[in-house]
Structure formats: structure tokens, C-alpha cells
Amino acid sequence: MEIKLTRRSFNLALGSLALTVPAGSLSAQELQEKQQLRYAVGADDIKSLDPHFSVGTGETVGIYYEGLLSFPNGVATSERLEPALATEWSVGEDQVTWTFNLRKGVQWHEGHGEFTAEDVKFSIERIKDPKVASPFADSLSAIESVTVIDPHTVEIKTSRVEPSLPALLVGYQAQAGFIVSKRAVEAGVDLRTHPIGTGPFMFQEYRARESQTAVRNEKYWGGTPTIERLTILFMADDSTRELALRSGDVHAIELPARQDAVDRMRNDAGMTVDLMAPANMFSLLFNLKHKPLDDIRVRKALAGAIDRNTLVQFLGKDVATSEISPLPSGYLGHTEDVPFTAYDIQKSKALLKEAGHADGLNLSMVISNSNIYLPPMQVIQEMWKQIGINLELKVVDHPTYHRLIREDVNPVVIYGAFRYPLTGTIYLTQFYHSKSAIGKPTASLNFSHYGEIIPGIDQLLDQALSELDEKKQVELWEAAQRKITEDIVSVPLLTRKFAAARTPTLDLGSEPKSFYDFNEKTRLLK
């Protein structure tokens, strides 16, 4: 007996009709003659176009690759997931055996054969393989085995009840759900610079520190894309990207998530600005191994000297919202019923004095030169001066920052992240469970060493992980947030939306979520 919790069927013809023929649709004559899209991203190059490693800006791998499932148009939610490379799925009576029926006839790019269950098994096992060292391995930790039933049926067993499994298999940028070609990898194709997928666009060319180019997949199962050629240009300088959009050299750009940039593009240049979510919540994480941050009075003083309202005003009301809980707003299990430390300069000074630092403190930290990280940290640097904290910021490039914070060099780390599915499972585990502490083989993003230095959080998170009753699971996540906040191992700051701008003649073909996601329905209008 099977319980069809999320079983879906998909009629491609009807689905395509519903999306491509809306009321007031445009005729072919209203399309630009040349469907050659140019998009400028805020990076000077890429590290990898391998979807099992790609995490960087400009690594737009979603145009090449797909997952078993996809999000509904315009939202990133674990509810109402839609078919992609899988046409339907179900979970057995034991609640740990999942069956995915795969789409037939889907072809890999460049003649690498038909997509089958072998590719699904290979992809999941590749991500989970410690020798491969994919950054997404932890996301699929619940998967115990993958079995090929036949070429178009795959069975996935989990080691625990994991109702969010389908959401983990969605193909989306910087997530674990993308499927790669077993044949291409085993043939020696280097996916870092030559992606082979099943998606609407096929790789054509990569030019180091310049661009990557894709052409439409004429045989795409979802219908032939309108865009003939898609060029992604690397433009790290914000002003250069804005000028390129204004002059018509590009059709879309990544935009700094700042109010002045949004207003300039929207009001002065007449561009369409998209402010997208889910987005990164930024937090400060105190390293409990670094003195004097092992003293909760010092941590509380630092937390109480941060004015979230000033930070939000600095970035802009349209792009930022304040946060007080370790789990971001909008996630299942989020609560604001936490004992957060309110902004109070005098109380912070008194706490420092009580901790034996009446004359203040000298701290030093490396910080990324990224406009996402450096400016907010400079604002906090000025705030801390009010209580006698002299914070030295050692500015390094963004890749170096990520390397150094994983070497435990900082007493304080500022980090922005969002994690699918939008629940407490992955987010709280990666930042606060002891197994995620920096320096461990299972390290993730636990820069504070919480759970390792201060015990107790692991039990709450582990109980929540195995809890079948959603109400009880939420209660455990809420308790975890209160404990984290009470111990002041982090200071949630704000959620900063992702921003991008485009000419009004660019129709994305779907509502953007966290990134511009070009697809077969994207088109350039006259």
C-alpha cells in the first residue's frame, strides 16, 4: 500500500498552454527579431558550472540543469511542488520509501543519451560521497539508499521520516537537487567549465573573466525556448553594470540591494526592478573559542550596541527588514517569542565594565570586500565604537573571506544565508548543531562552536528532526530559537532581498524568486 501524499500528474500541453497564452498575449510580430539576451552579473569570473559545487554569483547553472521537481511559478515553497524530470512521486506506508516515476524521452545535451534512473542514482550518490566533497552533501544526509527499479523508476529510502524530501530534490540555484549526466561525467567531461544538462539552454562557450554563453535547446522537452542565445557577462563593478543596462548593451543586471540603486534604476532609468525572496538573513556569529567572547556579558554588550533600525535605514526600506530570531521570518517554525537583546548603549557599557573591560576592547576580524558584507559591517564598527570597542576590519576578497572564516580566524563572523526547504531543519542545524562546528569533518556553518562549547542545542534539533507531528516539531524549533537567543551566540540582523533590474522589454516568462531564472518562456519584446 502506498500513501499518495504528493503524487502529481502533469499534462505538458495544457501546462504550456496555460503559461504561454495568457490574456492579452503578444503576437509573434511583437517579439524582437533577434532573441539574443545579455545579462550582466556582479562577479569577475566563475569558480564552477558544476551544479553540485556551484555557489557563486554568475554561476547561472539553472539554465542548463534540472531537478526531479520544480517550484510553482513565483514562489519557493515545499508545498504544491510541480513535476520536472519526475512526472509523479509517492511515499510508501513505511514513510521512508519514496518512488519517483521519471519523464521518458528526455535527452542530455550534446548527444549524451537519454535521461534515466541511473543518472538520478549517480547524482545523489555523487553529492553524498565524502570524497567528492560537495557543499550540498548535508542537505541530502537523510537519504540512505537509491535504487534503480527500471530506467524510468527510482526508489529512494531515507534513514528517518523526512517529509521534506521532495523539496530537497527541486532543481534550483545553489541547492542539491540538480541531476547530472552519469555518462558525461564518466566520459571525462569537466562540468566545471562545460555543463551537460537536460535544461532549456545548452552550453556553448566560456571565456575566463569575461562571459559564459548558452544557446537554446531545440529539443527541450518543455518546448523550444524563445531566446536563441543567452550571454552572461561578468561585470564585478556596480557602476559598469548600471551603465551597460542604461546604454542597452545588456538587457538585465544584478543590482546592489541598496535603496539608492533601486531608486536610481526604477525612477531615473525607467527600468523594472525586481526585489526577490527568499533571501539571505544576515547574522553575526560569536566564536565561543575566542576570548573574551566566551563571556556572555561581552556577547550581550556587543549585541545590545547594534541598532537594527539604523542598519535597515542604511540599506533601505524596500530591500531590508530587521530580524530578531535565529530562524528567519517566513520559515516554518519561526518565532519572535525569544529573549533577544534590545538596543541599549548604556546597558552595554555597564556589561563591559562588569566583565572587566571598562576601558573597552580591541577586536580584529577579516571581512569580505563584497558590497553585501563590508558596508553593513562598517556600520556595526561605528556602532561598537560608542561602547569602547575598537574593531579592526581586515578587508580581503570574497573567496579569501570564505576560506579564512572556515579556518576559525575570526572572533566574529558576519554571514548571510537562506536554505531550502524553508523550515528549521537545515538552517538551524547548519548554524548551531555541534556536528556543524568549524573544524569537524561534518563542519558546515557553525562558526560559534555552539553545541560544542555550550551543550543542549543538539538534543532539541535532533528531536525536531525525527518528530512526525508538525506541531510538536515547530515547538521544538521554537525552543531551540529561545535557547540560542538566551545564550547570545549570534545576533540576527536583517534579511536583505536580492535585487536585479531589467529593461521593460525583457519578459522573464515566470515570476522571479531569489534569482533571475531564465527559461523556455523568457523573451525579448519590442
Short mmCIF file of C-alpha atoms in Angstrom, two decimals:
data_model
loop_
_atom_site.label_atom_id
_atom_site.label_comp_id
_atom_site.label_asym_id
_atom_site.label_seq_id
_atom_site.Cartn_x
_atom_site.Cartn_y
_atom_site.Cartn_z
CA MET A 1 0.00 0.00 0.00
CA GLU A 2 1.23 3.49 -0.84
CA ILE A 3 0.18 6.82 0.62
CA LYS A 4 -0.02 9.40 -2.17
CA LEU A 5 0.98 12.45 -0.19
CA THR A 6 2.45 14.43 -3.02
CA ARG A 7 1.57 12.48 -6.11
CA ARG A 8 1.12 14.72 -9.12
CA SER A 9 0.49 14.14 -12.80
CA PHE A 10 1.47 16.65 -15.41
CA ASN A 11 -0.09 17.41 -18.77
CA LEU A 12 2.64 19.21 -20.69
CA ALA A 13 0.40 20.50 -23.43
CA LEU A 14 -2.12 22.03 -21.05
CA GLY A 15 0.65 23.36 -18.78
CA SER A 16 2.37 25.03 -21.71
CA LEU A 17 -0.89 26.48 -22.97
CA ALA A 18 -1.74 27.96 -19.59
CA LEU A 19 1.62 29.67 -19.29
CA THR A 20 2.23 30.81 -22.84
CA VAL A 21 -1.22 32.04 -23.81
CA PRO A 22 -2.33 34.42 -21.04
CA ALA A 23 -5.00 37.04 -21.53
CA GLY A 24 -3.73 39.81 -23.80
CA SER A 25 -0.82 37.71 -25.05
CA LEU A 26 1.55 39.20 -27.59
CA SER A 27 1.74 38.07 -31.18
CA ALA A 28 4.97 36.90 -32.80
CA GLN A 29 5.28 40.29 -34.55
CA GLU A 30 5.74 41.97 -31.16
CA LEU A 31 8.85 39.97 -30.38
CA GLN A 32 12.27 41.37 -31.17
CA GLU A 33 13.72 39.86 -34.31
CA LYS A 34 16.93 38.84 -32.57
CA GLN A 35 16.25 36.88 -29.41
CA GLN A 36 19.76 37.28 -28.02
CA LEU A 37 19.68 38.03 -24.31
CA ARG A 38 22.60 39.60 -22.44
CA TYR A 39 22.74 39.53 -18.64
CA ALA A 40 25.47 41.14 -16.50
CA VAL A 41 26.31 39.65 -13.11
CA GLY A 42 28.31 41.09 -10.22
CA ALA A 43 31.28 38.75 -10.46
CA ASP A 44 34.60 38.89 -12.25
CA ASP A 45 34.57 35.18 -13.08
CA ILE A 46 33.12 31.83 -12.06
CA LYS A 47 34.52 29.03 -9.97
CA SER A 48 32.40 26.19 -11.29
CA LEU A 49 29.41 25.46 -13.50
CA ASP A 50 29.16 22.00 -11.95
CA PRO A 51 25.77 22.20 -10.18
CA HIS A 52 26.99 20.02 -7.33
CA PHE A 53 29.61 22.63 -6.46
CA SER A 54 28.31 25.92 -7.85
CA VAL A 55 27.58 28.50 -5.15
CA GLY A 56 28.93 31.73 -6.64
CA THR A 57 27.44 34.80 -8.24
CA GLY A 58 27.27 34.49 -12.00
CA GLU A 59 27.26 30.70 -11.96
CA THR A 60 23.85 30.51 -13.56
CA VAL A 61 23.63 26.72 -13.78
CA GLY A 62 19.82 26.56 -13.69
CA ILE A 63 19.63 27.31 -17.40
CA TYR A 64 21.42 24.01 -18.12
CA TYR A 65 20.27 21.64 -15.39
CA GLU A 66 17.01 20.43 -13.86
CA GLY A 67 15.86 18.58 -10.78
CA LEU A 68 13.25 15.91 -10.33
CA LEU A 69 10.78 18.56 -9.20
CA SER A 70 10.31 22.31 -9.52
CA PHE A 71 8.76 25.14 -7.54
CA PRO A 72 5.43 26.59 -8.63
CA ASN A 73 5.63 29.86 -10.54
CA GLY A 74 6.85 32.77 -8.43
CA VAL A 75 7.23 31.04 -5.08
CA ALA A 76 9.79 28.85 -3.36
CA THR A 77 7.73 26.60 -1.16
CA SER A 78 7.74 22.91 -0.28
CA GLU A 79 4.00 22.90 -0.91
CA ARG A 80 2.48 22.46 -4.39
CA LEU A 81 5.72 21.24 -5.96
CA GLU A 82 5.48 20.59 -9.68
CA PRO A 83 6.89 17.86 -11.92
CA ALA A 84 10.14 18.35 -13.79
CA LEU A 85 12.33 15.33 -14.59
CA ALA A 86 9.94 13.29 -12.43
CA THR A 87 6.31 13.18 -13.51
CA GLU A 88 4.88 11.82 -10.27
CA TRP A 89 6.06 10.69 -6.86
CA SER A 90 4.76 8.93 -3.77
CA VAL A 91 5.83 7.71 -0.35
CA GLY A 92 5.17 4.21 0.91
CA GLU A 93 3.30 3.15 4.01
CA ASP A 94 6.59 2.95 5.93
CA GLN A 95 7.01 6.72 5.36
CA VAL A 96 10.68 6.27 4.35
CA THR A 97 10.42 4.65 0.90
CA TRP A 98 9.86 7.12 -1.90
CA THR A 99 9.14 6.23 -5.52
CA PHE A 100 9.74 8.67 -8.37
CA ASN A 101 8.45 7.99 -11.86
CA LEU A 102 10.67 9.73 -14.39
CA ARG A 103 9.88 11.58 -17.58
CA LYS A 104 10.53 9.50 -20.67
CA GLY A 105 12.36 10.65 -23.76
CA VAL A 106 14.35 13.47 -22.13
CA GLN A 107 17.74 13.84 -23.84
CA TRP A 108 21.03 15.03 -22.39
CA HIS A 109 22.73 17.83 -24.25
CA GLU A 110 25.35 17.11 -26.92
CA GLY A 111 24.29 13.55 -27.59
CA HIS A 112 24.95 12.05 -24.17
CA GLY A 113 21.87 9.86 -24.43
CA GLU A 114 18.54 9.64 -22.64
CA PHE A 115 17.99 10.70 -19.05
CA THR A 116 17.28 7.65 -16.88
CA ALA A 117 17.09 6.47 -13.27
CA GLU A 118 20.83 5.70 -13.42
CA ASP A 119 21.50 9.44 -13.67
CA VAL A 120 19.37 10.11 -10.57
CA LYS A 121 21.18 7.44 -8.57
CA PHE A 122 24.57 8.67 -9.78
CA SER A 123 23.80 12.32 -8.97
CA ILE A 124 22.55 11.72 -5.43
CA GLU A 125 25.41 9.37 -4.59
CA ARG A 126 27.89 11.82 -6.10
CA ILE A 127 26.66 14.63 -3.85
CA LYS A 128 26.74 12.40 -0.76
CA ASP A 129 30.19 10.95 -1.46
CA PRO A 130 32.69 12.40 1.07
CA LYS A 131 35.47 12.03 -1.50
CA VAL A 132 33.57 14.30 -3.88
CA ALA A 133 33.10 16.87 -1.08
CA SER A 134 30.06 18.63 -2.47
CA PRO A 135 28.95 21.57 -0.29
CA PHE A 136 25.40 20.23 -0.58
CA ALA A 137 26.09 16.83 0.95
CA ASP A 138 24.48 17.74 4.26
CA SER A 139 21.21 18.62 2.52
CA LEU A 140 20.78 15.00 1.44
CA SER A 141 22.01 13.42 4.68
CA ALA A 142 18.61 11.78 5.27
CA ILE A 143 18.93 9.68 2.11
CA GLU A 144 20.09 6.17 2.96
CA SER A 145 19.96 4.48 -0.45
CA VAL A 146 18.92 4.99 -4.07
CA THR A 147 17.75 2.01 -6.09
CA VAL A 148 17.06 1.83 -9.81
CA ILE A 149 13.80 -0.09 -10.30
CA ASP A 150 13.78 0.32 -14.08
CA PRO A 151 15.07 3.01 -16.49
CA HIS A 152 12.23 5.35 -15.57
CA THR A 153 11.60 4.49 -11.92
CA VAL A 154 13.84 5.18 -8.96
CA GLU A 155 13.33 4.32 -5.30
CA ILE A 156 14.85 6.50 -2.58
CA LYS A 157 14.97 5.34 1.03
CA THR A 158 15.61 7.69 3.91
CA SER A 159 17.15 6.81 7.26
CA ARG A 160 14.41 8.72 9.03
CA VAL A 161 11.00 10.11 8.19
CA GLU A 162 11.73 13.13 6.01
CA PRO A 163 8.52 14.75 4.72
CA SER A 164 10.58 17.48 3.07
CA LEU A 165 12.44 15.06 0.77
CA PRO A 166 10.63 16.19 -2.41
CA ALA A 167 11.58 19.81 -1.68
CA LEU A 168 15.23 18.77 -1.41
CA LEU A 169 15.09 17.36 -4.94
CA VAL A 170 13.95 20.59 -6.59
CA GLY A 171 16.34 21.90 -9.21
CA TYR A 172 17.27 25.39 -8.11
CA GLN A 173 20.38 27.51 -7.93
CA ALA A 174 22.83 26.60 -5.13
CA GLN A 175 20.77 23.62 -3.97
CA ALA A 176 21.27 19.86 -4.03
CA GLY A 177 18.51 18.92 -6.49
CA PHE A 178 20.17 19.21 -9.90
CA ILE A 179 20.70 15.96 -11.83
CA VAL A 180 23.88 15.46 -13.88
CA SER A 181 24.65 13.00 -16.67
CA LYS A 182 26.39 9.86 -15.45
CA ARG A 183 27.64 9.16 -18.95
CA ALA A 184 29.12 12.65 -19.39
CA VAL A 185 30.95 12.59 -16.05
CA GLU A 186 32.32 9.10 -16.60
CA ALA A 187 33.42 10.12 -20.10
CA GLY A 188 35.61 12.79 -18.52
CA VAL A 189 33.60 15.91 -19.32
CA ASP A 190 34.68 18.66 -16.91
CA LEU A 191 31.38 20.06 -15.68
CA ARG A 192 33.18 22.98 -14.05
CA THR A 193 33.58 24.67 -17.44
CA HIS A 194 31.40 22.54 -19.70
CA PRO A 195 27.95 21.81 -18.26
CA ILE A 196 25.90 18.97 -19.77
CA GLY A 197 22.26 19.08 -18.70
CA THR A 198 18.70 18.49 -19.84
CA GLY A 199 17.52 22.10 -19.48
CA PRO A 200 16.24 24.69 -21.95
CA PHE A 201 19.72 26.02 -22.78
CA MET A 202 22.89 24.25 -23.89
CA PHE A 203 26.39 25.38 -23.11
CA GLN A 204 28.30 26.98 -25.98
CA GLU A 205 31.31 28.86 -24.64
CA TYR A 206 33.11 30.01 -21.52
CA ARG A 207 35.60 32.89 -21.61
CA ALA A 208 37.57 33.32 -18.41
CA ARG A 209 36.88 36.63 -16.66
CA GLU A 210 34.56 37.64 -19.48
CA SER A 211 31.42 35.58 -20.07
CA GLN A 212 29.60 32.30 -20.46
CA THR A 213 27.29 31.73 -23.40
CA ALA A 214 24.43 29.31 -23.96
CA VAL A 215 22.18 28.57 -26.92
CA ARG A 216 18.65 27.28 -26.86
CA ASN A 217 17.96 23.57 -26.69
CA GLU A 218 15.86 22.96 -29.80
CA LYS A 219 14.81 19.55 -28.43
CA TYR A 220 13.88 20.67 -24.91
CA TRP A 221 11.06 18.52 -23.54
CA GLY A 222 9.26 21.61 -22.23
CA GLY A 223 9.11 23.27 -25.64
CA THR A 224 11.64 25.13 -27.76
CA PRO A 225 12.86 28.25 -25.93
CA THR A 226 12.18 31.67 -27.44
CA ILE A 227 15.62 33.03 -26.55
CA GLU A 228 18.13 31.85 -29.15
CA ARG A 229 21.32 32.89 -27.38
CA LEU A 230 21.97 33.81 -23.73
CA THR A 231 25.22 35.52 -22.77
CA ILE A 232 26.09 36.03 -19.12
CA LEU A 233 28.70 38.77 -18.77
CA PHE A 234 30.99 39.09 -15.76
CA MET A 235 30.93 42.71 -14.53
CA ALA A 236 32.04 42.99 -10.93
CA ASP A 237 31.77 46.79 -10.84
CA ASP A 238 28.27 48.03 -9.95
CA SER A 239 28.53 51.26 -11.92
CA THR A 240 29.68 49.44 -15.04
CA ARG A 241 26.65 47.16 -14.91
CA GLU A 242 24.26 50.07 -14.45
CA LEU A 243 25.81 51.93 -17.38
CA ALA A 244 25.57 48.81 -19.55
CA LEU A 245 21.84 48.49 -18.82
CA ARG A 246 21.17 52.18 -19.40
CA SER A 247 23.02 52.13 -22.72
CA GLY A 248 21.26 48.99 -23.93
CA ASP A 249 24.41 46.87 -24.03
CA VAL A 250 22.68 44.37 -21.74
CA HIS A 251 19.05 43.57 -21.01
CA ALA A 252 19.37 42.75 -17.30
CA ILE A 253 21.80 43.15 -14.44
CA GLU A 254 22.37 42.06 -10.88
CA LEU A 255 21.73 45.14 -8.78
CA PRO A 256 23.20 46.01 -5.38
CA ALA A 257 20.46 45.58 -2.78
CA ARG A 258 20.54 49.22 -1.70
CA GLN A 259 17.77 51.77 -1.78
CA ASP A 260 19.76 54.30 -3.80
CA ALA A 261 20.48 51.75 -6.54
CA VAL A 262 16.85 50.60 -6.59
CA ASP A 263 15.53 54.19 -6.83
CA ARG A 264 18.08 55.13 -9.47
CA MET A 265 17.20 52.24 -11.76
CA ARG A 266 13.46 52.40 -11.12
CA ASN A 267 12.84 56.16 -11.12
CA ASP A 268 15.67 57.66 -13.14
CA ALA A 269 16.36 54.97 -15.71
CA GLY A 270 12.82 53.63 -16.07
CA MET A 271 13.89 50.03 -15.58
CA THR A 272 11.94 47.22 -14.00
CA VAL A 273 13.45 46.40 -10.60
CA ASP A 274 12.82 43.02 -9.03
CA LEU A 275 13.31 42.61 -5.27
CA MET A 276 13.30 38.88 -4.70
CA ALA A 277 12.89 36.42 -1.86
CA PRO A 278 13.57 34.01 -0.20
CA ALA A 279 16.69 35.98 0.56
CA ASN A 280 19.71 35.93 2.83
CA MET A 281 19.26 36.63 6.51
CA PHE A 282 22.45 38.18 7.88
CA SER A 283 23.66 37.40 11.37
CA LEU A 284 26.72 37.97 13.49
CA LEU A 285 28.07 34.78 15.00
CA PHE A 286 30.31 34.98 18.06
CA ASN A 287 33.18 32.49 18.20
CA LEU A 288 32.97 30.99 21.68
CA LYS A 289 36.56 29.76 21.40
CA HIS A 290 37.88 33.32 21.20
CA LYS A 291 38.34 35.28 24.41
CA PRO A 292 36.68 37.45 25.62
CA LEU A 293 33.67 36.25 23.60
CA ASP A 294 33.45 33.20 25.83
CA ASP A 295 31.97 35.65 28.40
CA ILE A 296 28.21 36.05 27.84
CA ARG A 297 28.38 39.57 29.30
CA VAL A 298 30.68 40.64 26.47
CA ARG A 299 28.46 39.00 23.87
CA LYS A 300 25.41 40.70 25.35
CA ALA A 301 27.17 44.07 25.35
CA LEU A 302 28.05 43.70 21.67
CA ALA A 303 24.52 42.56 20.81
CA GLY A 304 22.97 45.47 22.72
CA ALA A 305 25.10 48.02 20.87
CA ILE A 306 23.59 47.13 17.48
CA ASP A 307 20.67 49.22 16.26
CA ARG A 308 18.83 47.15 13.66
CA ASN A 309 16.71 50.10 12.58
CA THR A 310 19.83 52.03 11.57
CA LEU A 311 21.04 49.06 9.54
CA VAL A 312 17.70 48.78 7.74
CA GLN A 313 17.66 52.51 7.03
CA PHE A 314 21.22 52.30 5.73
CA LEU A 315 20.27 49.64 3.16
CA GLY A 316 16.75 50.93 2.50
CA LYS A 317 13.20 50.10 3.48
CA ASP A 318 12.46 48.32 0.20
CA VAL A 319 15.40 45.95 0.41
CA ALA A 320 15.85 45.11 4.09
CA THR A 321 13.75 44.03 7.08
CA SER A 322 15.02 43.55 10.64
CA GLU A 323 15.26 40.12 12.25
CA ILE A 324 15.47 39.11 15.92
CA SER A 325 15.26 35.31 15.79
CA PRO A 326 17.95 32.80 14.71
CA LEU A 327 15.46 31.28 12.24
CA PRO A 328 14.45 33.77 9.51
CA SER A 329 10.95 35.15 9.14
CA GLY A 330 8.80 33.09 6.80
CA TYR A 331 10.34 29.74 7.74
CA LEU A 332 8.17 27.03 9.24
CA GLY A 333 8.91 27.16 12.97
CA HIS A 334 9.98 30.81 13.10
CA THR A 335 9.04 32.63 16.29
CA GLU A 336 9.70 36.10 17.63
CA ASP A 337 8.94 34.97 21.15
CA VAL A 338 12.63 34.99 22.00
CA PRO A 339 14.63 36.83 24.70
CA PHE A 340 16.57 38.97 22.26
CA THR A 341 18.89 41.72 23.46
CA ALA A 342 17.43 45.15 22.76
CA TYR A 343 19.47 48.15 21.67
CA ASP A 344 20.75 49.90 24.81
CA ILE A 345 24.13 51.67 24.75
CA GLN A 346 24.27 52.41 28.48
CA LYS A 347 23.45 48.84 29.44
CA SER A 348 26.12 47.58 27.04
CA LYS A 349 28.73 49.86 28.61
CA ALA A 350 27.74 48.61 32.07
CA LEU A 351 28.04 44.99 30.96
CA LEU A 352 31.53 45.57 29.57
CA LYS A 353 32.57 47.21 32.81
CA GLU A 354 31.15 44.32 34.82
CA ALA A 355 33.11 41.90 32.62
CA GLY A 356 36.34 43.77 33.41
CA HIS A 357 36.58 45.85 30.24
CA ALA A 358 35.70 49.33 31.49
CA ASP A 359 38.24 50.82 29.08
CA GLY A 360 36.82 48.97 26.10
CA LEU A 361 38.17 46.21 23.88
CA ASN A 362 40.26 45.75 20.77
CA LEU A 363 38.94 43.19 18.28
CA SER A 364 40.15 42.28 14.81
CA MET A 365 38.38 40.35 12.05
CA VAL A 366 38.74 39.66 8.34
CA ILE A 367 35.85 40.90 6.22
CA SER A 368 34.90 40.39 2.60
CA ASN A 369 35.26 43.31 0.19
CA SER A 370 31.83 42.38 -1.18
CA ASN A 371 29.31 45.22 -1.10
CA ILE A 372 26.97 42.76 0.61
CA TYR A 373 29.27 42.23 3.60
CA LEU A 374 31.62 45.19 4.01
CA PRO A 375 29.25 48.21 4.28
CA PRO A 376 26.95 46.71 6.95
CA MET A 377 29.98 45.62 8.96
CA GLN A 378 31.40 49.14 8.74
CA VAL A 379 28.14 50.47 10.16
CA ILE A 380 28.38 47.98 13.05
CA GLN A 381 32.02 49.00 13.53
CA GLU A 382 30.85 52.58 14.16
CA MET A 383 28.08 51.42 16.49
CA TRP A 384 30.54 49.46 18.61
CA LYS A 385 32.79 52.49 18.95
CA GLN A 386 30.06 54.01 21.14
CA ILE A 387 30.76 51.41 23.84
CA GLY A 388 34.55 51.45 23.50
CA ILE A 389 35.00 48.57 21.06
CA ASN A 390 37.80 49.23 18.60
CA LEU A 391 37.10 46.81 15.74
CA GLU A 392 39.81 46.44 13.13
CA LEU A 393 38.45 45.26 9.76
CA LYS A 394 40.98 43.45 7.59
CA VAL A 395 39.45 43.59 4.11
CA VAL A 396 40.06 40.61 1.81
CA ASP A 397 38.44 39.39 -1.40
CA HIS A 398 35.28 37.34 -1.06
CA PRO A 399 36.75 33.85 -1.75
CA THR A 400 39.55 34.53 0.75
CA TYR A 401 36.99 35.59 3.35
CA HIS A 402 35.12 32.32 2.97
CA ARG A 403 38.34 30.35 3.27
CA LEU A 404 39.59 32.19 6.35
CA ILE A 405 36.35 32.06 8.33
CA ARG A 406 36.42 28.30 7.82
CA GLU A 407 39.88 28.32 9.36
CA ASP A 408 38.41 29.80 12.55
CA VAL A 409 40.43 33.04 12.39
CA ASN A 410 37.59 35.43 13.32
CA PRO A 411 36.19 36.20 16.76
CA VAL A 412 33.07 37.43 14.96
CA VAL A 413 31.69 36.26 11.62
CA ILE A 414 29.03 38.02 9.59
CA TYR A 415 27.19 35.64 7.31
CA GLY A 416 24.12 35.76 5.10
CA ALA A 417 22.21 32.68 4.02
CA PHE A 418 18.89 31.11 3.19
CA ARG A 419 18.22 27.40 2.97
CA TYR A 420 15.58 25.23 1.32
CA PRO A 421 13.25 23.89 2.42
CA LEU A 422 12.15 26.89 4.44
CA THR A 423 11.97 25.11 7.78
CA GLY A 424 14.15 24.85 10.87
CA THR A 425 15.72 21.55 9.78
CA ILE A 426 18.67 22.61 7.64
CA TYR A 427 19.06 26.25 8.72
CA LEU A 428 19.29 25.67 12.46
CA THR A 429 21.36 22.50 12.04
CA GLN A 430 23.96 24.12 9.79
CA PHE A 431 24.48 27.14 12.03
CA TYR A 432 24.02 25.75 15.55
CA HIS A 433 24.36 21.94 15.81
CA SER A 434 27.70 20.75 17.21
CA LYS A 435 28.28 18.45 14.24
CA SER A 436 28.36 21.56 12.03
CA ALA A 437 31.10 23.27 14.07
CA ILE A 438 34.06 24.57 12.08
CA GLY A 439 37.00 22.17 12.22
CA LYS A 440 34.95 18.97 12.32
CA PRO A 441 34.73 16.56 9.35
CA THR A 442 30.99 17.36 9.26
CA ALA A 443 31.57 21.13 9.51
CA SER A 444 29.05 23.44 7.94
CA LEU A 445 28.36 26.99 9.16
CA ASN A 446 28.62 26.72 12.93
CA PHE A 447 31.21 29.47 13.37
CA SER A 448 30.28 29.93 17.04
CA HIS A 449 31.01 26.29 18.01
CA TYR A 450 27.63 26.28 19.72
CA GLY A 451 26.60 22.85 20.98
CA GLU A 452 30.26 22.01 21.20
CA ILE A 453 31.13 24.69 23.80
CA ILE A 454 27.65 25.22 25.26
CA PRO A 455 25.67 21.95 25.24
CA GLY A 456 21.94 21.41 24.95
CA ILE A 457 21.00 22.59 21.48
CA ASP A 458 21.75 19.27 19.78
CA GLN A 459 19.05 17.44 21.70
CA LEU A 460 16.37 19.93 20.64
CA LEU A 461 17.41 19.88 16.99
CA ASP A 462 17.74 16.09 16.89
CA GLN A 463 14.30 15.65 18.46
CA ALA A 464 12.79 18.07 15.94
CA LEU A 465 14.43 16.16 13.10
CA SER A 466 12.68 12.90 13.98
CA GLU A 467 9.37 14.39 15.17
CA LEU A 468 6.44 13.34 12.94
CA ASP A 469 3.90 15.69 14.50
CA GLU A 470 4.41 19.06 12.81
CA LYS A 471 3.00 20.99 15.78
CA LYS A 472 5.46 19.32 18.17
CA GLN A 473 8.26 19.79 15.65
CA VAL A 474 7.54 23.52 15.50
CA GLU A 475 7.52 23.69 19.30
CA LEU A 476 10.99 22.12 19.38
CA TRP A 477 12.31 24.61 16.82
CA GLU A 478 10.81 27.45 18.84
CA ALA A 479 12.52 26.14 21.98
CA ALA A 480 15.80 25.94 20.06
CA GLN A 481 15.48 29.57 18.96
CA ARG A 482 14.85 30.69 22.53
CA LYS A 483 17.91 28.79 23.79
CA ILE A 484 20.16 30.18 21.05
CA THR A 485 18.93 33.70 21.77
CA GLU A 486 19.29 33.30 25.52
CA ASP A 487 22.90 32.13 25.15
CA ILE A 488 23.59 35.03 22.74
CA VAL A 489 25.80 33.06 20.38
CA SER A 490 24.54 35.06 17.42
CA VAL A 491 22.87 38.37 16.63
CA PRO A 492 20.27 38.14 13.85
CA LEU A 493 20.43 41.43 11.97
CA LEU A 494 18.24 41.64 8.89
CA THR A 495 17.02 39.92 5.77
CA ARG A 496 18.28 41.58 2.63
CA LYS A 497 16.34 40.89 -0.54
CA PHE A 498 18.09 40.02 -3.76
CA ALA A 499 17.85 42.80 -6.33
CA ALA A 500 18.04 42.82 -10.10
CA ALA A 501 17.00 45.23 -12.84
CA ARG A 502 15.89 44.68 -16.42
CA THR A 503 14.66 46.58 -19.39
CA PRO A 504 10.82 46.57 -19.58
CA THR A 505 11.17 44.73 -22.89
CA LEU A 506 12.51 41.64 -21.13
CA ASP A 507 9.73 39.23 -20.21
CA LEU A 508 11.20 36.64 -17.84
CA GLY A 509 8.42 34.16 -18.57
CA SER A 510 7.83 33.49 -14.87
CA GLU A 511 7.87 35.38 -11.62
CA PRO A 512 11.43 35.60 -10.26
CA LYS A 513 12.16 34.13 -6.85
CA SER A 514 15.64 34.60 -5.42
CA PHE A 515 17.40 34.96 -8.77
CA TYR A 516 16.64 35.63 -12.40
CA ASP A 517 15.72 32.18 -13.66
CA PHE A 518 15.73 32.27 -17.46
CA ASN A 519 13.62 29.55 -19.03
CA GLU A 520 11.97 28.45 -22.25
CA LYS A 521 9.32 31.18 -21.93
CA THR A 522 11.75 34.07 -21.45
CA ARG A 523 11.56 36.51 -24.38
CA LEU A 524 12.55 39.93 -25.63
CA LEU A 525 9.67 42.21 -26.67
CA LYS A 526 9.66 45.20 -28.98
#
